[in-house]
Amino acid sequence: MGADHTRPAPSAPPQVRRVLVATVVPLFVATLIAALVLWPDRTPQADDGGDVPRYHGTVTRVVTEPCLPTEPGPEGTPAGPEGPCGTVTVRVEQGPDSGQQVEVPIPDGPGAPRVQVDDEVVLVELIDPADPESSSYNIAEHQRGKPLLWLVVLFAAAIVAFGRWRGLAALGGLAASFAILITFVVPGISAGQPPLLVAVVGAALIMFIVLYLTHGISAQTSVAVLGTLGSLVLTGLLGAAATAATHLTGFGDENATTLSMFQTDVDLHGLLLAGIVIGSLGVLDDVTVTQAATVTELAHANPNLTRRQLYRAGTRVGRAHIASVVNTIVLAYAGASLPLLLLLVADSRPAGQVLTSEFLAQEIVRSVVATLGLVAAVPLTTGLAAVVTAAGRRAAAGAGAGAPPADGSGSARPPAPRHDALEALSAPRAANQSPDAPARWPDRERNTDPAW
């Protein structure tokens, strides 16, 4: 989460650090207290009464055969199986039949795995209800543990190789994010806690840990934290208002409907809001860190910029960032809902009815609310960064007002105006310049490319 957009930020004056500490620390403590209050005291036990045993195996032989004809079905249905037909020999690697070779039918039907020799598969043991001592095996799917492990190793190696220590810190923040989601957010919602409140507290906890771990403890990071926290709260409020105005129930997703069959006490409307908040966090912290870093770099490049000028310049950068991030959010939701978009194309209803149906209105609300939260994050974070930077500059100027000058002359030497320096650099050398002058300007006709 988040991106490193800047070099290490300069340390803020003590007065500014005290103000930020007095603001951030109480918010962090309040987040911890809320997490402890909402922490689930029990872990919901999954109902495994209908779960079938699953074991690992390796395919040793595949024999295909012509499909045998069957009795014709009702009018309009195929007369027999379309295939493939045959048997697969699998060496069982787990369970009571470990080490034995078993024969199973070739998987068929929509989404059935296509197996070859040496494929590692997952077997399910089917027990005959009439004879519990009799059982058979079927291939459920491929084993994906090793490919996924190698992908994770490649991902971590690339992040560390490019980001070095910062990349290692980013991996630590990613691990902390998953830990909070798995140990607090998901169990809390499953235990019947308010999903929106759990999502906001969990997202705030992730934000505190990830931002400070990835970007370090500094005034710049604290500004990004405050901007992200304010935007998260605003996103939650906007989501609640938008879902209430559009009368969304949370049943527009097939997965949510299936979940309601297994856990009747889960608030699907709140689950929809929780998904909006959690989904917005990853982009929010990137925008807020960028804006805080932009204002810091602008103030470093031109110390004469006022607070208003810093805010306006930082906002211009934020507009360009938001223009690209909005497209990122919409495309991310579209990619995750691509089957839904294909279903819309095949729908014969009028476009107005399709667009206002719950399953599509839900995706529209997700995109709009997340975008509004991002848009609000830019002026909020930029304004905080401009105030903190200007205050730090005034504090530093006040602290250095009584310090003796570096040359020991007893009076501070005023800096040369920037436009005078540029004029001197661009002016031609005078014909009567003394050869002993300390500043020797190069000949205008001389080619300096080789030197560069």
Coordinates of C-alpha atoms in Angstrom, one line a residue, residues 80-346:
G80 CA -25.7 -38.3 -24.2
P81 CA -22.5 -37.0 -22.7
E82 CA -20.4 -34.7 -24.8
G83 CA -17.2 -35.9 -23.2
P84 CA -14.4 -36.3 -22.6
C85 CA -14.9 -39.8 -21.3
G86 CA -12.4 -42.3 -19.9
T87 CA -10.5 -42.9 -16.7
V88 CA -7.6 -41.3 -14.9
T89 CA -5.2 -43.2 -12.7
V90 CA -4.1 -41.2 -9.6
R91 CA -1.5 -42.0 -7.0
V92 CA -3.0 -41.0 -3.6
E93 CA -0.6 -39.1 -1.4
Q94 CA -2.7 -38.5 1.7
G95 CA -5.4 -40.2 3.7
P96 CA -6.1 -43.8 4.4
D97 CA -5.3 -44.9 0.8
S98 CA -1.9 -43.0 0.7
G99 CA 0.5 -44.6 -1.8
Q100 CA -2.2 -46.6 -3.6
Q101 CA -3.2 -46.1 -7.2
V102 CA -6.9 -45.4 -7.8
E103 CA -9.0 -45.0 -10.9
V104 CA -11.3 -42.0 -11.3
P105 CA -13.5 -40.8 -14.2
I106 CA -12.2 -38.0 -16.4
P107 CA -13.7 -34.7 -15.1
D108 CA -16.3 -33.3 -17.4
G109 CA -18.8 -30.5 -17.3
P110 CA -18.4 -26.7 -17.2
G111 CA -15.3 -25.6 -15.4
A112 CA -14.0 -29.2 -15.0
P113 CA -10.2 -29.4 -14.8
R114 CA -8.2 -30.8 -17.8
V115 CA -5.7 -33.2 -16.4
Q116 CA -2.5 -34.7 -17.8
V117 CA 0.1 -37.1 -16.6
D118 CA 2.2 -35.7 -13.6
D119 CA -0.5 -33.2 -12.8
E120 CA -0.9 -32.6 -9.1
V121 CA -4.7 -32.8 -8.3
V122 CA -7.0 -32.6 -5.3
L123 CA -9.2 -35.7 -4.8
V124 CA -12.5 -35.8 -3.0
E125 CA -13.7 -39.0 -1.4
L126 CA -17.4 -39.8 -2.0
I127 CA -19.0 -42.2 0.5
D128 CA -22.0 -44.2 -0.5
P129 CA -24.9 -43.4 1.8
A130 CA -26.3 -46.9 1.5
D131 CA -23.0 -48.5 2.3
P132 CA -20.7 -46.3 4.5
E133 CA -17.9 -48.8 3.9
S134 CA -17.9 -48.2 0.2
S135 CA -16.3 -45.0 -1.2
S136 CA -14.9 -43.7 -4.5
Y137 CA -12.7 -40.8 -5.6
N138 CA -13.3 -37.9 -8.0
I139 CA -10.9 -35.1 -9.2
A140 CA -12.0 -31.8 -7.8
E141 CA -9.3 -29.4 -9.0
H142 CA -5.6 -28.9 -9.5
Q143 CA -3.2 -28.2 -6.6
R144 CA -2.2 -24.6 -6.7
G145 CA 0.0 -24.3 -3.6
K146 CA 3.4 -24.5 -5.3
P147 CA 2.7 -22.0 -8.2
L148 CA 1.2 -19.6 -5.8
L149 CA 4.2 -19.9 -3.5
W150 CA 6.6 -19.2 -6.3
L151 CA 4.5 -16.2 -7.4
V152 CA 4.7 -14.8 -3.9
V153 CA 8.4 -15.4 -3.7
L154 CA 8.9 -13.6 -7.1
F155 CA 6.7 -10.7 -5.9
A156 CA 8.7 -10.3 -2.7
A157 CA 12.0 -10.6 -4.4
A158 CA 11.1 -7.9 -7.0
I159 CA 9.8 -5.5 -4.3
V160 CA 13.0 -5.9 -2.1
A161 CA 15.4 -5.7 -5.1
F162 CA 13.9 -2.5 -6.3
G163 CA 12.8 -0.8 -3.0
R164 CA 15.6 -2.3 -0.8
W165 CA 14.9 -1.3 2.8
R166 CA 11.8 0.6 1.8
G167 CA 10.5 -2.3 -0.2
L168 CA 11.1 -4.6 2.8
A169 CA 9.1 -2.2 5.0
A170 CA 6.3 -2.2 2.4
L171 CA 6.2 -6.0 2.6
G172 CA 5.9 -5.8 6.3
G173 CA 3.1 -3.3 6.0
L174 CA 1.3 -5.6 3.5
A175 CA 1.7 -8.5 6.0
A176 CA 0.2 -6.3 8.7
S177 CA -2.7 -5.4 6.5
F178 CA -3.6 -9.0 5.9
A179 CA -3.2 -9.8 9.5
I180 CA -5.6 -7.1 10.6
L181 CA -8.1 -8.1 7.9
I182 CA -8.0 -11.8 8.9
T183 CA -7.8 -11.5 12.7
F184 CA -10.1 -8.4 13.2
V185 CA -12.2 -7.2 10.3
V186 CA -13.5 -10.5 8.9
P187 CA -14.1 -12.2 12.3
G188 CA -15.6 -9.0 13.7
I189 CA -18.1 -8.8 10.9
S190 CA -18.8 -12.6 11.1
A191 CA -19.5 -12.2 14.8
G192 CA -22.3 -9.7 14.2
Q193 CA -20.5 -6.4 14.8
P194 CA -21.5 -3.4 12.8
P195 CA -19.6 -3.9 9.5
L196 CA -19.1 -0.2 8.7
L197 CA -17.7 0.6 12.2
V198 CA -15.5 -2.5 12.0
A199 CA -14.2 -1.5 8.6
V200 CA -13.5 2.1 9.5
V201 CA -11.6 1.1 12.7
G202 CA -9.7 -1.7 10.9
A203 CA -8.8 0.6 8.0
A204 CA -7.6 3.2 10.4
L205 CA -5.5 0.6 12.2
I206 CA -4.0 -0.5 8.9
M207 CA -3.3 3.1 7.9
F208 CA -1.4 3.9 11.1
I209 CA 0.8 0.8 10.9
V210 CA 1.4 0.8 7.2
L211 CA 2.1 4.5 6.7
Y212 CA 4.5 4.9 9.6
L213 CA 6.2 1.6 8.9
T214 CA 6.6 2.3 5.1
H215 CA 7.4 6.0 5.1
G216 CA 8.9 6.5 8.6
I217 CA 7.8 8.7 11.5
S218 CA 7.9 12.3 10.3
A219 CA 5.8 15.3 10.0
Q220 CA 5.1 14.6 6.4
T221 CA 3.8 11.1 7.2
S222 CA 1.7 12.5 10.0
V223 CA 0.0 14.9 7.6
A224 CA -0.7 12.0 5.3
V225 CA -2.2 10.0 8.2
L226 CA -4.5 12.8 9.2
G227 CA -5.6 13.4 5.6
T228 CA -6.2 9.6 5.1
L229 CA -8.2 9.3 8.3
G230 CA -10.4 12.3 7.5
S231 CA -11.0 11.0 4.0
L232 CA -11.9 7.5 5.3
V233 CA -14.5 8.9 7.7
L234 CA -15.9 11.0 4.9
T235 CA -16.0 8.0 2.5
G236 CA -18.0 6.0 5.1
L237 CA -20.5 8.8 5.6
L238 CA -20.9 9.3 1.8
G239 CA -21.3 5.6 1.3
A240 CA -24.0 5.4 4.0
A241 CA -25.9 8.4 2.4
A242 CA -25.6 7.0 -1.1
T243 CA -26.7 3.5 -0.3
A244 CA -29.7 4.9 1.7
A245 CA -30.7 7.2 -1.2
T246 CA -30.5 4.4 -3.7
H247 CA -32.1 1.8 -1.4
L248 CA -29.4 -0.8 -1.8
T249 CA -29.8 -3.9 0.3
G250 CA -26.5 -5.6 -0.3
F251 CA -28.1 -8.6 -2.0
G252 CA -26.9 -7.5 -5.5
D253 CA -23.9 -9.7 -5.2
E254 CA -24.3 -13.5 -5.7
N255 CA -21.6 -14.1 -3.1
A256 CA -23.4 -11.9 -0.5
T257 CA -26.6 -13.8 -1.2
T258 CA -24.8 -17.1 -0.7
L259 CA -23.3 -15.8 2.5
S260 CA -26.7 -14.9 3.9
M261 CA -27.7 -18.5 3.6
F262 CA -24.9 -19.7 5.9
Q263 CA -24.8 -16.7 8.3
T264 CA -28.2 -15.1 8.7
D265 CA -27.0 -12.5 11.2
V266 CA -24.6 -10.7 8.8
D267 CA -25.8 -7.2 7.8
L268 CA -25.3 -7.3 4.1
H269 CA -26.0 -3.5 3.7
G270 CA -23.2 -2.8 6.2
L271 CA -21.0 -5.3 4.5
L272 CA -21.4 -3.3 1.3
L273 CA -20.3 -0.1 3.1
A274 CA -17.4 -2.0 4.7
G275 CA -16.2 -3.1 1.2
I276 CA -16.3 0.5 -0.1
V277 CA -14.2 1.7 2.9
I278 CA -11.6 -1.1 2.7
G279 CA -11.4 -0.8 -1.1
S280 CA -10.8 3.0 -0.9
L281 CA -8.0 2.8 1.6
G282 CA -5.3 1.5 -0.8
V283 CA -5.7 4.4 -3.2
L284 CA -6.4 7.0 -0.5
D285 CA -3.0 6.5 1.2
D286 CA -1.2 6.9 -2.2
V287 CA -3.0 10.2 -2.9
T288 CA -2.4 11.6 0.6
V289 CA 1.3 10.6 0.7
T290 CA 1.8 12.1 -2.7
Q291 CA 0.2 15.4 -1.7
A292 CA 2.1 15.7 1.5
A293 CA 5.4 14.9 -0.3
T294 CA 4.6 17.4 -3.1
V295 CA 4.0 20.3 -0.7
T296 CA 7.2 19.4 1.2
E297 CA 9.3 19.4 -2.0
L298 CA 7.7 22.6 -3.2
A299 CA 8.7 24.4 0.0
H300 CA 12.2 22.9 -0.1
A301 CA 12.6 24.0 -3.8
N302 CA 11.3 27.6 -3.2
P303 CA 11.4 28.7 0.5
N304 CA 9.7 32.0 -0.5
L305 CA 6.4 30.4 -1.4
T306 CA 3.6 31.4 1.0
R307 CA 1.0 29.1 2.5
R308 CA -1.5 30.0 -0.2
Q309 CA 1.0 29.5 -3.0
L310 CA 2.0 26.1 -1.6
Y311 CA -1.7 25.1 -1.4
R312 CA -2.4 26.2 -5.0
A313 CA 0.7 24.5 -6.4
G314 CA 0.0 21.3 -4.5
T315 CA -3.6 21.3 -5.6
R316 CA -2.6 21.6 -9.2
V317 CA -0.5 18.4 -8.9
G318 CA -3.4 16.7 -7.0
R319 CA -5.8 17.5 -9.9
A320 CA -3.5 15.6 -12.3
H321 CA -3.1 12.7 -9.9
I322 CA -6.9 12.5 -9.4
A323 CA -7.6 12.5 -13.1
S324 CA -5.6 9.3 -13.5
V325 CA -6.6 7.7 -10.2
V326 CA -10.3 8.0 -11.1
N327 CA -9.8 6.0 -14.2
T328 CA -7.8 3.4 -12.1
I329 CA -10.7 3.0 -9.7
V330 CA -13.3 2.5 -12.5
L331 CA -11.2 0.1 -14.4
A332 CA -10.4 -1.9 -11.2
Y333 CA -14.1 -2.3 -10.5
A334 CA -14.9 -3.1 -14.1
G335 CA -12.2 -5.8 -14.2
A336 CA -13.5 -7.4 -11.0
S337 CA -17.1 -7.3 -12.4
L338 CA -16.3 -8.3 -16.0
P339 CA -18.8 -11.3 -15.9
L340 CA -21.4 -8.8 -14.7
L341 CA -20.7 -6.5 -17.7
L342 CA -21.0 -9.5 -20.1
L343 CA -24.3 -10.4 -18.4
L344 CA -25.5 -6.8 -19.1
V345 CA -24.8 -7.1 -22.8
A346 CA -26.9 -10.3 -22.9

